[in-house]
Amino acid sequence: HMPILSPLHSLPPIMVAEALAQKIADSGLENLEPEHVFILEQILDQPFDGSEESRWLAVLKDLELHVYVALADDEICGSIVPVLHRWITYLEDRAFSTLPTLAKSLKLIFSADAQSTPLECQKAALELLTLLRNSGEKFAHEVNQLLAPMKQELRETILAPLLKDV
């Protein structure tokens, strides 16, 4: 048997990302499906072409709500973490404009009635914040800025260890 190879690796990643963003927009879906995250994982695993930076930023902005809300979805929260980490660290400060949406997702995941949020989503959020913070000084600064206004409400959550530096 010949293994079936995904055609994803033979297509330019930015074209796949733009087509996926358009498909999600056209479908009116509020949440990403596991197959969307799988596609993002595959294409973001490839080297970035620096000349496409503005196009990658446009796709992130188009999918901003979807990718950050995915952190609160127990079916895909674990697999969206490497996608977000890679995307944000590639775009660096250009991606920072999307972080208020991450803050909203954190509020959703760690709100007072967060008992309803699956633990794996809380762990995924912790993993993303830890990865970002360990990605360099400017990322650590952005994570701290993001967490500072929520310090009070997060101190009883699994994010507590991150807060001591905020």
PDB file of N, CA and C in Angstrom, residues 59-143:
ATOM      1  N   VAL A  59      -4.701  37.026   7.352  1.00  0.00           N
ATOM      2  CA  VAL A  59      -5.427  35.781   7.658  1.00  0.00           C
ATOM      3  C   VAL A  59      -5.631  35.644   9.171  1.00  0.00           C
ATOM      4  N   LEU A  60      -4.592  35.968   9.947  1.00  0.00           N
ATOM      5  CA  LEU A  60      -4.746  35.910  11.406  1.00  0.00           C
ATOM      6  C   LEU A  60      -5.860  36.857  11.850  1.00  0.00           C
ATOM      7  N   LYS A  61      -5.898  38.048  11.293  1.00  0.00           N
ATOM      8  CA  LYS A  61      -6.948  39.006  11.663  1.00  0.00           C
ATOM      9  C   LYS A  61      -8.328  38.495  11.245  1.00  0.00           C
ATOM     10  N   ASP A  62      -8.404  37.851  10.072  1.00  0.00           N
ATOM     11  CA  ASP A  62      -9.689  37.288   9.619  1.00  0.00           C
ATOM     12  C   ASP A  62     -10.162  36.171  10.545  1.00  0.00           C
ATOM     13  N   LEU A  63      -9.214  35.374  11.030  1.00  0.00           N
ATOM     14  CA  LEU A  63      -9.566  34.206  11.854  1.00  0.00           C
ATOM     15  C   LEU A  63      -9.376  34.451  13.348  1.00  0.00           C
ATOM     16  N   GLU A  64      -9.046  35.684  13.700  1.00  0.00           N
ATOM     17  CA  GLU A  64      -8.685  36.034  15.081  1.00  0.00           C
ATOM     18  C   GLU A  64      -9.661  35.464  16.113  1.00  0.00           C
ATOM     19  N   LEU A  65     -10.928  35.775  15.946  1.00  0.00           N
ATOM     20  CA  LEU A  65     -11.920  35.309  16.908  1.00  0.00           C
ATOM     21  C   LEU A  65     -11.963  33.781  16.939  1.00  0.00           C
ATOM     22  N   HIS A  66     -11.939  33.166  15.772  1.00  0.00           N
ATOM     23  CA  HIS A  66     -12.006  31.706  15.685  1.00  0.00           C
ATOM     24  C   HIS A  66     -10.828  31.019  16.381  1.00  0.00           C
ATOM     25  N   VAL A  67      -9.611  31.488  16.101  1.00  0.00           N
ATOM     26  CA  VAL A  67      -8.450  30.777  16.644  1.00  0.00           C
ATOM     27  C   VAL A  67      -8.310  30.973  18.155  1.00  0.00           C
ATOM     28  N   TYR A  68      -8.666  32.152  18.667  1.00  0.00           N
ATOM     29  CA  TYR A  68      -8.563  32.350  20.116  1.00  0.00           C
ATOM     30  C   TYR A  68      -9.715  31.685  20.868  1.00  0.00           C
ATOM     31  N   VAL A  69     -10.902  31.682  20.287  1.00  0.00           N
ATOM     32  CA  VAL A  69     -12.040  31.000  20.922  1.00  0.00           C
ATOM     33  C   VAL A  69     -11.813  29.485  20.936  1.00  0.00           C
ATOM     34  N   ALA A  70     -11.007  28.990  19.991  1.00  0.00           N
ATOM     35  CA  ALA A  70     -10.688  27.558  19.947  1.00  0.00           C
ATOM     36  C   ALA A  70     -10.029  27.094  21.245  1.00  0.00           C
ATOM     37  N   LEU A  71      -9.391  28.018  21.963  1.00  0.00           N
ATOM     38  CA  LEU A  71      -8.785  27.665  23.256  1.00  0.00           C
ATOM     39  C   LEU A  71      -9.835  27.231  24.274  1.00  0.00           C
ATOM     40  N   ALA A  72     -11.079  27.632  24.064  1.00  0.00           N
ATOM     41  CA  ALA A  72     -12.151  27.285  24.998  1.00  0.00           C
ATOM     42  C   ALA A  72     -12.957  26.063  24.518  1.00  0.00           C
ATOM     43  N   ASP A  73     -12.502  25.430  23.460  1.00  0.00           N
ATOM     44  CA  ASP A  73     -13.198  24.276  22.883  1.00  0.00           C
ATOM     45  C   ASP A  73     -12.388  23.019  23.198  1.00  0.00           C
ATOM     46  N   ASP A  74     -12.936  22.158  24.057  1.00  0.00           N
ATOM     47  CA  ASP A  74     -12.156  21.007  24.536  1.00  0.00           C
ATOM     48  C   ASP A  74     -11.746  20.054  23.421  1.00  0.00           C
ATOM     49  N   GLU A  75     -12.426  20.120  22.275  1.00  0.00           N
ATOM     50  CA  GLU A  75     -12.092  19.229  21.156  1.00  0.00           C
ATOM     51  C   GLU A  75     -10.805  19.669  20.446  1.00  0.00           C
ATOM     52  N   ILE A  76     -10.514  20.969  20.470  1.00  0.00           N
ATOM     53  CA  ILE A  76      -9.390  21.478  19.668  1.00  0.00           C
ATOM     54  C   ILE A  76      -8.415  22.367  20.449  1.00  0.00           C
ATOM     55  N   CYS A  77      -8.668  22.602  21.738  1.00  0.00           N
ATOM     56  CA  CYS A  77      -7.827  23.546  22.484  1.00  0.00           C
ATOM     57  C   CYS A  77      -6.355  23.132  22.500  1.00  0.00           C
ATOM     58  N   GLY A  78      -6.093  21.846  22.618  1.00  0.00           N
ATOM     59  CA  GLY A  78      -4.704  21.393  22.653  1.00  0.00           C
ATOM     60  C   GLY A  78      -3.988  21.601  21.332  1.00  0.00           C
ATOM     61  N   SER A  79      -4.678  21.335  20.224  1.00  0.00           N
ATOM     62  CA  SER A  79      -4.021  21.440  18.923  1.00  0.00           C
ATOM     63  C   SER A  79      -3.928  22.876  18.410  1.00  0.00           C
ATOM     64  N   ILE A  80      -4.722  23.800  18.965  1.00  0.00           N
ATOM     65  CA  ILE A  80      -4.628  25.197  18.510  1.00  0.00           C
ATOM     66  C   ILE A  80      -3.413  25.888  19.146  1.00  0.00           C
ATOM     67  N   VAL A  81      -2.901  25.364  20.265  1.00  0.00           N
ATOM     68  CA  VAL A  81      -1.780  26.014  20.959  1.00  0.00           C
ATOM     69  C   VAL A  81      -0.543  26.163  20.066  1.00  0.00           C
ATOM     70  N   PRO A  82      -0.026  25.078  19.454  1.00  0.00           N
ATOM     71  CA  PRO A  82       1.145  25.260  18.598  1.00  0.00           C
ATOM     72  C   PRO A  82       0.873  26.159  17.392  1.00  0.00           C
ATOM     73  N   VAL A  83      -0.357  26.134  16.892  1.00  0.00           N
ATOM     74  CA  VAL A  83      -0.744  26.992  15.766  1.00  0.00           C
ATOM     75  C   VAL A  83      -0.614  28.455  16.180  1.00  0.00           C
ATOM     76  N   LEU A  84      -1.227  28.811  17.302  1.00  0.00           N
ATOM     77  CA  LEU A  84      -1.180  30.198  17.781  1.00  0.00           C
ATOM     78  C   LEU A  84       0.245  30.621  18.124  1.00  0.00           C
ATOM     79  N   HIS A  85       0.966  29.745  18.788  1.00  0.00           N
ATOM     80  CA  HIS A  85       2.339  30.089  19.188  1.00  0.00           C
ATOM     81  C   HIS A  85       3.198  30.393  17.961  1.00  0.00           C
ATOM     82  N   ARG A  86       3.120  29.521  16.974  1.00  0.00           N
ATOM     83  CA  ARG A  86       3.932  29.698  15.768  1.00  0.00           C
ATOM     84  C   ARG A  86       3.542  30.975  15.025  1.00  0.00           C
ATOM     85  N   TRP A  87       2.241  31.203  14.899  1.00  0.00           N
ATOM     86  CA  TRP A  87       1.733  32.358  14.165  1.00  0.00           C
ATOM     87  C   TRP A  87       2.147  33.661  14.850  1.00  0.00           C
ATOM     88  N   ILE A  88       1.931  33.723  16.156  1.00  0.00           N
ATOM     89  CA  ILE A  88       2.237  34.947  16.912  1.00  0.00           C
ATOM     90  C   ILE A  88       3.743  35.212  16.930  1.00  0.00           C
ATOM     91  N   THR A  89       4.537  34.165  17.128  1.00  0.00           N
ATOM     92  CA  THR A  89       5.986  34.393  17.192  1.00  0.00           C
ATOM     93  C   THR A  89       6.561  34.721  15.820  1.00  0.00           C
ATOM     94  N   TYR A  90       5.916  34.264  14.764  1.00  0.00           N
ATOM     95  CA  TYR A  90       6.373  34.627  13.428  1.00  0.00           C
ATOM     96  C   TYR A  90       6.074  36.101  13.145  1.00  0.00           C
ATOM     97  N   LEU A  91       4.851  36.516  13.449  1.00  0.00           N
ATOM     98  CA  LEU A  91       4.435  37.885  13.124  1.00  0.00           C
ATOM     99  C   LEU A  91       4.945  38.905  14.154  1.00  0.00           C
ATOM    100  N   GLU A  92       5.365  38.395  15.323  1.00  0.00           N
ATOM    101  CA  GLU A  92       5.892  39.247  16.390  1.00  0.00           C
ATOM    102  C   GLU A  92       4.939  40.406  16.706  1.00  0.00           C
ATOM    103  N   ASP A  93       5.473  41.643  16.797  1.00  0.00           N
ATOM    104  CA  ASP A  93       4.621  42.742  17.270  1.00  0.00           C
ATOM    105  C   ASP A  93       3.413  43.008  16.381  1.00  0.00           C
ATOM    106  N   ARG A  94       3.457  42.581  15.129  1.00  0.00           N
ATOM    107  CA  ARG A  94       2.287  42.778  14.270  1.00  0.00           C
ATOM    108  C   ARG A  94       1.111  41.925  14.759  1.00  0.00           C
ATOM    109  N   ALA A  95       1.408  40.819  15.435  1.00  0.00           N
ATOM    110  CA  ALA A  95       0.330  39.958  15.951  1.00  0.00           C
ATOM    111  C   ALA A  95      -0.211  40.464  17.284  1.00  0.00           C
ATOM    112  N   PHE A  96       0.515  41.365  17.928  1.00  0.00           N
ATOM    113  CA  PHE A  96       0.117  41.798  19.269  1.00  0.00           C
ATOM    114  C   PHE A  96      -1.240  42.504  19.270  1.00  0.00           C
ATOM    115  N   SER A  97      -1.636  43.065  18.129  1.00  0.00           N
ATOM    116  CA  SER A  97      -2.944  43.733  18.057  1.00  0.00           C
ATOM    117  C   SER A  97      -4.095  42.739  18.225  1.00  0.00           C
ATOM    118  N   THR A  98      -3.809  41.442  18.087  1.00  0.00           N
ATOM    119  CA  THR A  98      -4.863  40.434  18.250  1.00  0.00           C
ATOM    120  C   THR A  98      -4.969  39.949  19.700  1.00  0.00           C
ATOM    121  N   LEU A  99      -4.015  40.338  20.538  1.00  0.00           N
ATOM    122  CA  LEU A  99      -3.995  39.796  21.901  1.00  0.00           C
ATOM    123  C   LEU A  99      -5.187  40.196  22.775  1.00  0.00           C
ATOM    124  N   PRO A 100      -5.827  41.356  22.560  1.00  0.00           N
ATOM    125  CA  PRO A 100      -7.054  41.608  23.332  1.00  0.00           C
ATOM    126  C   PRO A 100      -8.110  40.524  23.128  1.00  0.00           C
ATOM    127  N   THR A 101      -8.123  39.907  21.955  1.00  0.00           N
ATOM    128  CA  THR A 101      -9.059  38.800  21.709  1.00  0.00           C
ATOM    129  C   THR A 101      -8.639  37.577  22.522  1.00  0.00           C
ATOM    130  N   LEU A 102      -7.328  37.367  22.665  1.00  0.00           N
ATOM    131  CA  LEU A 102      -6.850  36.296  23.548  1.00  0.00           C
ATOM    132  C   LEU A 102      -7.295  36.579  24.978  1.00  0.00           C
ATOM    133  N   ALA A 103      -7.202  37.833  25.395  1.00  0.00           N
ATOM    134  CA  ALA A 103      -7.641  38.200  26.752  1.00  0.00           C
ATOM    135  C   ALA A 103      -9.118  37.862  26.954  1.00  0.00           C
ATOM    136  N   LYS A 104      -9.942  38.126  25.950  1.00  0.00           N
ATOM    137  CA  LYS A 104     -11.373  37.796  26.045  1.00  0.00           C
ATOM    138  C   LYS A 104     -11.571  36.293  26.196  1.00  0.00           C
ATOM    139  N   SER A 105     -10.779  35.525  25.450  1.00  0.00           N
ATOM    140  CA  SER A 105     -10.882  34.063  25.565  1.00  0.00           C
ATOM    141  C   SER A 105     -10.465  33.598  26.953  1.00  0.00           C
ATOM    142  N   LEU A 106      -9.418  34.218  27.504  1.00  0.00           N
ATOM    143  CA  LEU A 106      -8.983  33.857  28.855  1.00  0.00           C
ATOM    144  C   LEU A 106     -10.086  34.154  29.867  1.00  0.00           C
ATOM    145  N   LYS A 107     -10.765  35.279  29.682  1.00  0.00           N
ATOM    146  CA  LYS A 107     -11.879  35.622  30.585  1.00  0.00           C
ATOM    147  C   LYS A 107     -12.978  34.568  30.491  1.00  0.00           C
ATOM    148  N   LEU A 108     -13.210  34.106  29.281  1.00  0.00           N
ATOM    149  CA  LEU A 108     -14.217  33.071  29.043  1.00  0.00           C
ATOM    150  C   LEU A 108     -13.805  31.770  29.743  1.00  0.00           C
ATOM    151  N   ILE A 109     -12.540  31.394  29.576  1.00  0.00           N
ATOM    152  CA  ILE A 109     -12.043  30.124  30.112  1.00  0.00           C
ATOM    153  C   ILE A 109     -11.937  30.169  31.638  1.00  0.00           C
ATOM    154  N   PHE A 110     -11.532  31.322  32.175  1.00  0.00           N
ATOM    155  CA  PHE A 110     -11.268  31.414  33.620  1.00  0.00           C
ATOM    156  C   PHE A 110     -12.265  32.294  34.363  1.00  0.00           C
ATOM    157  N   SER A 111     -13.465  32.472  33.812  1.00  0.00           N
ATOM    158  CA  SER A 111     -14.464  33.305  34.480  1.00  0.00           C
ATOM    159  C   SER A 111     -14.919  32.639  35.775  1.00  0.00           C
ATOM    160  N   ALA A 112     -15.687  33.360  36.555  1.00  0.00           N
ATOM    161  CA  ALA A 112     -16.134  32.863  37.871  1.00  0.00           C
ATOM    162  C   ALA A 112     -16.827  31.505  37.747  1.00  0.00           C
ATOM    163  N   ASP A 113     -17.578  31.329  36.662  1.00  0.00           N
ATOM    164  CA  ASP A 113     -18.256  30.039  36.473  1.00  0.00           C
ATOM    165  C   ASP A 113     -17.435  29.122  35.565  1.00  0.00           C
ATOM    166  N   ALA A 114     -16.106  29.249  35.690  1.00  0.00           N
ATOM    167  CA  ALA A 114     -15.203  28.479  34.823  1.00  0.00           C
ATOM    168  C   ALA A 114     -15.174  26.997  35.176  1.00  0.00           C
ATOM    169  N   GLN A 115     -15.886  26.606  36.234  1.00  0.00           N
ATOM    170  CA  GLN A 115     -15.964  25.176  36.532  1.00  0.00           C
ATOM    171  C   GLN A 115     -16.514  24.455  35.305  1.00  0.00           C
ATOM    172  N   SER A 116     -17.294  25.194  34.519  1.00  0.00           N
ATOM    173  CA  SER A 116     -17.877  24.595  33.322  1.00  0.00           C
ATOM    174  C   SER A 116     -16.840  24.449  32.197  1.00  0.00           C
ATOM    175  N   THR A 117     -15.713  25.160  32.320  1.00  0.00           N
ATOM    176  CA  THR A 117     -14.667  25.053  31.296  1.00  0.00           C
ATOM    177  C   THR A 117     -13.812  23.825  31.564  1.00  0.00           C
ATOM    178  N   PRO A 118     -13.678  22.947  30.574  1.00  0.00           N
ATOM    179  CA  PRO A 118     -12.879  21.729  30.779  1.00  0.00           C
ATOM    180  C   PRO A 118     -11.441  22.068  31.182  1.00  0.00           C
ATOM    181  N   LEU A 119     -10.892  21.238  32.048  1.00  0.00           N
ATOM    182  CA  LEU A 119      -9.528  21.448  32.530  1.00  0.00           C
ATOM    183  C   LEU A 119      -8.528  21.470  31.377  1.00  0.00           C
ATOM    184  N   GLU A 120      -8.763  20.656  30.341  1.00  0.00           N
ATOM    185  CA  GLU A 120      -7.793  20.650  29.234  1.00  0.00           C
ATOM    186  C   GLU A 120      -7.723  22.011  28.537  1.00  0.00           C
ATOM    187  N   CYS A 121      -8.822  22.756  28.514  1.00  0.00           N
ATOM    188  CA  CYS A 121      -8.805  24.104  27.929  1.00  0.00           C
ATOM    189  C   CYS A 121      -8.005  25.053  28.820  1.00  0.00           C
ATOM    190  N   GLN A 122      -8.173  24.907  30.127  1.00  0.00           N
ATOM    191  CA  GLN A 122      -7.397  25.735  31.060  1.00  0.00           C
ATOM    192  C   GLN A 122      -5.902  25.432  30.903  1.00  0.00           C
ATOM    193  N   LYS A 123      -5.581  24.142  30.775  1.00  0.00           N
ATOM    194  CA  LYS A 123      -4.172  23.744  30.595  1.00  0.00           C
ATOM    195  C   LYS A 123      -3.620  24.249  29.265  1.00  0.00           C
ATOM    196  N   ALA A 124      -4.444  24.233  28.220  1.00  0.00           N
ATOM    197  CA  ALA A 124      -4.016  24.724  26.902  1.00  0.00           C
ATOM    198  C   ALA A 124      -3.712  26.220  26.980  1.00  0.00           C
ATOM    199  N   ALA A 125      -4.556  26.965  27.671  1.00  0.00           N
ATOM    200  CA  ALA A 125      -4.332  28.408  27.829  1.00  0.00           C
ATOM    201  C   ALA A 125      -3.029  28.659  28.584  1.00  0.00           C
ATOM    202  N   LEU A 126      -2.820  27.894  29.644  1.00  0.00           N
ATOM    203  CA  LEU A 126      -1.577  28.009  30.426  1.00  0.00           C
ATOM    204  C   LEU A 126      -0.367  27.686  29.537  1.00  0.00           C
ATOM    205  N   GLU A 127      -0.484  26.638  28.726  1.00  0.00           N
ATOM    206  CA  GLU A 127       0.621  26.243  27.854  1.00  0.00           C
ATOM    207  C   GLU A 127       0.941  27.346  26.842  1.00  0.00           C
ATOM    208  N   LEU A 128      -0.101  27.919  26.226  1.00  0.00           N
ATOM    209  CA  LEU A 128       0.127  28.975  25.242  1.00  0.00           C
ATOM    210  C   LEU A 128       0.816  30.179  25.890  1.00  0.00           C
ATOM    211  N   LEU A 129       0.311  30.610  27.026  1.00  0.00           N
ATOM    212  CA  LEU A 129       0.892  31.781  27.704  1.00  0.00           C
ATOM    213  C   LEU A 129       2.340  31.510  28.114  1.00  0.00           C
ATOM    214  N   THR A 130       2.607  30.290  28.575  1.00  0.00           N
ATOM    215  CA  THR A 130       3.967  29.915  28.978  1.00  0.00           C
ATOM    216  C   THR A 130       4.898  29.892  27.766  1.00  0.00           C
ATOM    217  N   LEU A 131       4.443  29.280  26.677  1.00  0.00           N
ATOM    218  CA  LEU A 131       5.246  29.237  25.443  1.00  0.00           C
ATOM    219  C   LEU A 131       5.549  30.649  24.951  1.00  0.00           C
ATOM    220  N   LEU A 132       4.530  31.499  24.935  1.00  0.00           N
ATOM    221  CA  LEU A 132       4.730  32.871  24.462  1.00  0.00           C
ATOM    222  C   LEU A 132       5.707  33.607  25.362  1.00  0.00           C
ATOM    223  N   ARG A 133       5.501  33.458  26.666  1.00  0.00           N
ATOM    224  CA  ARG A 133       6.365  34.163  27.608  1.00  0.00           C
ATOM    225  C   ARG A 133       7.819  33.719  27.467  1.00  0.00           C
ATOM    226  N   ASN A 134       8.023  32.451  27.130  1.00  0.00           N
ATOM    227  CA  ASN A 134       9.382  31.918  26.982  1.00  0.00           C
ATOM    228  C   ASN A 134       9.965  32.165  25.588  1.00  0.00           C
ATOM    229  N   SER A 135       9.246  32.889  24.751  1.00  0.00           N
ATOM    230  CA  SER A 135       9.692  33.120  23.373  1.00  0.00           C
ATOM    231  C   SER A 135      10.539  34.384  23.230  1.00  0.00           C
ATOM    232  N   GLY A 136      10.790  35.059  24.335  1.00  0.00           N
ATOM    233  CA  GLY A 136      11.625  36.257  24.262  1.00  0.00           C
ATOM    234  C   GLY A 136      11.032  37.403  25.052  1.00  0.00           C
ATOM    235  N   GLU A 137      11.856  38.400  25.247  1.00  0.00           N
ATOM    236  CA  GLU A 137      11.520  39.537  26.103  1.00  0.00           C
ATOM    237  C   GLU A 137      10.222  40.235  25.697  1.00  0.00           C
ATOM    238  N   LYS A 138      10.091  40.549  24.403  1.00  0.00           N
ATOM    239  CA  LYS A 138       8.896  41.312  24.001  1.00  0.00           C
ATOM    240  C   LYS A 138       7.618  40.487  24.157  1.00  0.00           C
ATOM    241  N   PHE A 139       7.736  39.166  23.977  1.00  0.00           N
ATOM    242  CA  PHE A 139       6.558  38.315  24.164  1.00  0.00           C
ATOM    243  C   PHE A 139       6.199  38.232  25.646  1.00  0.00           C
ATOM    244  N   ALA A 140       7.207  38.085  26.490  1.00  0.00           N
ATOM    245  CA  ALA A 140       6.983  38.044  27.942  1.00  0.00           C
ATOM    246  C   ALA A 140       6.289  39.326  28.387  1.00  0.00           C
ATOM    247  N   HIS A 141       6.759  40.456  27.868  1.00  0.00           N
ATOM    248  CA  HIS A 141       6.176  41.761  28.203  1.00  0.00           C
ATOM    249  C   HIS A 141       4.699  41.802  27.810  1.00  0.00           C
ATOM    250  N   GLU A 142       4.378  41.337  26.600  1.00  0.00           N
ATOM    251  CA  GLU A 142       2.990  41.352  26.123  1.00  0.00           C
ATOM    252  C   GLU A 142       2.098  40.440  26.972  1.00  0.00           C
ATOM    253  N   VAL A 143       2.616  39.271  27.332  1.00  0.00           N
ATOM    254  CA  VAL A 143       1.839  38.349  28.169  1.00  0.00           C
ATOM    255  C   VAL A 143       1.562  39.002  29.529  1.00  0.00           C
TER     256      VAL A 143
END
